[in-house]
mmCIF file with all atom_site columns, C-alpha atoms and ligand atoms in Angstrom:
data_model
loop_
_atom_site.group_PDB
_atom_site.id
_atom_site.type_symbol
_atom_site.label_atom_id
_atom_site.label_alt_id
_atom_site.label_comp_id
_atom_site.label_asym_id
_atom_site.label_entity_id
_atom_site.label_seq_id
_atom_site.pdbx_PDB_ins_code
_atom_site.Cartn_x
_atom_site.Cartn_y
_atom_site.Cartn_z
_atom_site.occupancy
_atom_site.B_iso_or_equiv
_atom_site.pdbx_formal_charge
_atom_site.auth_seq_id
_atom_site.auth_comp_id
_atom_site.auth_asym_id
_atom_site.auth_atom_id
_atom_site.pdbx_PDB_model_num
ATOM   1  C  CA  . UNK A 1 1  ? 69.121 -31.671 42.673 1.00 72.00 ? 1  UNK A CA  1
ATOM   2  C  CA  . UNK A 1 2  ? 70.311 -28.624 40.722 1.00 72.00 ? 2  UNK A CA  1
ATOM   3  C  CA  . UNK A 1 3  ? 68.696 -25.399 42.301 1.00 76.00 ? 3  UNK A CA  1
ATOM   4  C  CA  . UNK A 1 4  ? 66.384 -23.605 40.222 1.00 76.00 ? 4  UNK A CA  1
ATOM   5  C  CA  . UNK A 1 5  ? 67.015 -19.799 40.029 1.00 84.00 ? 5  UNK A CA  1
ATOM   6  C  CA  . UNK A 1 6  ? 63.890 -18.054 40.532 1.00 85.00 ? 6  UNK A CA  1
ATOM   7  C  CA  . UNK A 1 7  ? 63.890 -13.964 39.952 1.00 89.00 ? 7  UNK A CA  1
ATOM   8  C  CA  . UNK A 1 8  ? 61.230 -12.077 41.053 1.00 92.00 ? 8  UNK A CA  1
ATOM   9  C  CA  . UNK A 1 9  ? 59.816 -9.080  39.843 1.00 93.00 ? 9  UNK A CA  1
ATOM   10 C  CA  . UNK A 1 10 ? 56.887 -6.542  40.692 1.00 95.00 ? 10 UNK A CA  1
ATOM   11 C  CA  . UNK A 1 11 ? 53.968 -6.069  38.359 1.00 95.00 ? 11 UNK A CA  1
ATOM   12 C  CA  . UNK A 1 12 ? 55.008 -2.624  36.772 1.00 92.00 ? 12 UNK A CA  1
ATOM   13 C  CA  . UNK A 1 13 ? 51.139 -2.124  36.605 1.00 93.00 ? 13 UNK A CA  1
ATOM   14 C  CA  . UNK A 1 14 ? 49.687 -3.585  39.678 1.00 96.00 ? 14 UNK A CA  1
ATOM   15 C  CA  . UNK A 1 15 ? 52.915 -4.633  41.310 1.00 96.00 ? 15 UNK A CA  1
ATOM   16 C  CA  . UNK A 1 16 ? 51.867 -7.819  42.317 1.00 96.00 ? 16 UNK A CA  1
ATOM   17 C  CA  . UNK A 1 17 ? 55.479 -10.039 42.344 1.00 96.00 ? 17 UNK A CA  1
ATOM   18 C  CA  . UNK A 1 18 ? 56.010 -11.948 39.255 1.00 95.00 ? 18 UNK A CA  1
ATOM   19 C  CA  . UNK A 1 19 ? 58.146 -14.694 39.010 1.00 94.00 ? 19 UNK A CA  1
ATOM   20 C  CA  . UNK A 1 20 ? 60.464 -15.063 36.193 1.00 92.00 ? 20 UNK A CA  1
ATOM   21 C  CA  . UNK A 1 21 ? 59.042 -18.295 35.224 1.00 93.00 ? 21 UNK A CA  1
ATOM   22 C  CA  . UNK A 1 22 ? 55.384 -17.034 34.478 1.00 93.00 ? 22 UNK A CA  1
ATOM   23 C  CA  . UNK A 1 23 ? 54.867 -16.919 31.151 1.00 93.00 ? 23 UNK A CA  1
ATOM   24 C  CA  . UNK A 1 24 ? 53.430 -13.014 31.181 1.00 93.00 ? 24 UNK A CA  1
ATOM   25 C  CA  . UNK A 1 25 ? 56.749 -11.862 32.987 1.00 93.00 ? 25 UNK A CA  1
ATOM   26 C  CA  . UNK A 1 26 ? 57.338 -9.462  33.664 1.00 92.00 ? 26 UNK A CA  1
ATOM   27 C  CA  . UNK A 1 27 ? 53.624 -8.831  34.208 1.00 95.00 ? 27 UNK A CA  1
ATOM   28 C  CA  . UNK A 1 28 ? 51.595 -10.488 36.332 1.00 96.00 ? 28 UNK A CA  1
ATOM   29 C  CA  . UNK A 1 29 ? 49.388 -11.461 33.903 1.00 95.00 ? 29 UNK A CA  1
ATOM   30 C  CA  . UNK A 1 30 ? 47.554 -10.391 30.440 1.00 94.00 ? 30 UNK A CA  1
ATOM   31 C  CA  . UNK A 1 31 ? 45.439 -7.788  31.550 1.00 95.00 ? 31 UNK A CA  1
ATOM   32 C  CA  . UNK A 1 32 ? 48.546 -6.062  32.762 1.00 95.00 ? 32 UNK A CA  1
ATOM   33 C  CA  . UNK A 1 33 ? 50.099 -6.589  29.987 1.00 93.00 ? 33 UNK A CA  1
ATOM   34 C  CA  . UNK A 1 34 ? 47.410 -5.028  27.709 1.00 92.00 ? 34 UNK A CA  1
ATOM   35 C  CA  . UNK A 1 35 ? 46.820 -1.932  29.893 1.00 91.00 ? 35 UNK A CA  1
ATOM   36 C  CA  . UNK A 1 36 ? 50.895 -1.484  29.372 1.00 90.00 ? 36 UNK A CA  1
ATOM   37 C  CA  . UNK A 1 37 ? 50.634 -1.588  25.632 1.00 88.00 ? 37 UNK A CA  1
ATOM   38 C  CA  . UNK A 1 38 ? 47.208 0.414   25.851 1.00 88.00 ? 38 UNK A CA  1
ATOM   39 C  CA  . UNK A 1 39 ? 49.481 3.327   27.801 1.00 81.00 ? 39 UNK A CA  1
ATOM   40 C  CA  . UNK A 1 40 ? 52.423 3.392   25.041 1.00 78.00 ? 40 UNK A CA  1
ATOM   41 C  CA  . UNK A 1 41 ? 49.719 2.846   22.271 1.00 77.00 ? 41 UNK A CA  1
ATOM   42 C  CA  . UNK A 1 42 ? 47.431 5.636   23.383 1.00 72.00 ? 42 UNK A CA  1
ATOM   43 C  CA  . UNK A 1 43 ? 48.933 7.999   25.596 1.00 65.00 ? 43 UNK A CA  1
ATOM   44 C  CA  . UNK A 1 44 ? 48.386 10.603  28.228 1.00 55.00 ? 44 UNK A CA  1
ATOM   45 C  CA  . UNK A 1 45 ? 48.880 13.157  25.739 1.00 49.00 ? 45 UNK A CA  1
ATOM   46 C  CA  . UNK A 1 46 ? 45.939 11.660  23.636 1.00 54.00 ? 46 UNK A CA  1
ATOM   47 C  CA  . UNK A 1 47 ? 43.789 11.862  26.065 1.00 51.00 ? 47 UNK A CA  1
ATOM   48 C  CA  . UNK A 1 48 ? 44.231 14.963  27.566 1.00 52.00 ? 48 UNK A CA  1
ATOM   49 C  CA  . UNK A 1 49 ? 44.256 17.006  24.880 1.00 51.00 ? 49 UNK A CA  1
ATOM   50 C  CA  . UNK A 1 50 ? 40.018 16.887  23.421 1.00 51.00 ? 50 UNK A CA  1
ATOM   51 C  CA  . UNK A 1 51 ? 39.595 17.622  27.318 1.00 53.00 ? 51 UNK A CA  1
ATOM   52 C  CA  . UNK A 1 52 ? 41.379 20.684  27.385 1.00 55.00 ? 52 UNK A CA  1
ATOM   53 C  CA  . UNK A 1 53 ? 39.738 22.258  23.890 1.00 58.00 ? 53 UNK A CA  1
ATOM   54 C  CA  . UNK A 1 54 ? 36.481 20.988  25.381 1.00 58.00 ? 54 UNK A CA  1
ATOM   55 C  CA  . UNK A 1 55 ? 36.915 22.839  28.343 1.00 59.00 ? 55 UNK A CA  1
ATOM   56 C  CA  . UNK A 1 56 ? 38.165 26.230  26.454 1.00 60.00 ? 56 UNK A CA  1
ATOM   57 C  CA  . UNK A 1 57 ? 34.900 25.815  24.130 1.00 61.00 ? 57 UNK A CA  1
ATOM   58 C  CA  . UNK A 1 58 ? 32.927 26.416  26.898 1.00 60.00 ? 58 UNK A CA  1
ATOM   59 C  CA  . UNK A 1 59 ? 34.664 28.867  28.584 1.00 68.00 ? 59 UNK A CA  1
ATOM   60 C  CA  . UNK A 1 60 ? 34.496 30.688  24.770 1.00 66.00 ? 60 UNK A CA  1
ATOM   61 C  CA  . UNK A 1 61 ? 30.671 30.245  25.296 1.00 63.00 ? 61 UNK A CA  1
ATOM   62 C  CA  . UNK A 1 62 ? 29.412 31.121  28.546 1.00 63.00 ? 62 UNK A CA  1
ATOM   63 C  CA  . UNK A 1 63 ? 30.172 35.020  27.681 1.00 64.00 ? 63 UNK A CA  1
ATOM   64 C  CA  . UNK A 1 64 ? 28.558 35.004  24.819 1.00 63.00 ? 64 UNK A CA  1
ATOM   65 C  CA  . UNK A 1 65 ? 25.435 33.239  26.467 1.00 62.00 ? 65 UNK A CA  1
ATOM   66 C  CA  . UNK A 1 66 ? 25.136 35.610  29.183 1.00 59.00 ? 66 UNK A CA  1
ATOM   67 C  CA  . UNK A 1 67 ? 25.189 38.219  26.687 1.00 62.00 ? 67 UNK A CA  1
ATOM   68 C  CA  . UNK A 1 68 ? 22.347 36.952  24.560 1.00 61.00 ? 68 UNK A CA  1
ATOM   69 C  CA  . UNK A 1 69 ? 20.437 36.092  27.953 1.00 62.00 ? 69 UNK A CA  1
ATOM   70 C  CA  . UNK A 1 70 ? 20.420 39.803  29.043 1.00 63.00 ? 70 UNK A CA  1
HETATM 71 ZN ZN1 . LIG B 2 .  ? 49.765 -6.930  37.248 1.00 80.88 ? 1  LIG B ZN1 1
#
């Protein structure tokens, strides 16, 4: 019996082992595999960014607020 080589691998996303032979190596499965693509595809950078303007528009407004309140 020839011996099968068998690597194994950890999940880069939920790093759960993954053999070689699964057919989602080296992920775990497809869901991992999407939320990799999802982080090249979108980005930190992406998301971060509207977040940051959103908070410096409302820092922009609360003076003037407070000003039209007194
Ligand atoms: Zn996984």
């Amino acid at each position: 019996m020839p011996r099968k080589r068998t690597l194994k691998l950890r999940c880069p996303i939920c790093k759960k082992v993954v053999k070689n032979t699964d057919p989602d190596f080296p992920f775990c499965s497809d869901r991992c595999r999407i939320i990799d693509l999802g982080k090249w595809a979108s980005g930190a950078y992406v998301i971060s960014s509207p977040v940051t303007d959103a908070e410096e528009a409302i820092r922009e407004s609360d003076p003037e607020d407070s000003e039209s309140k007194s």
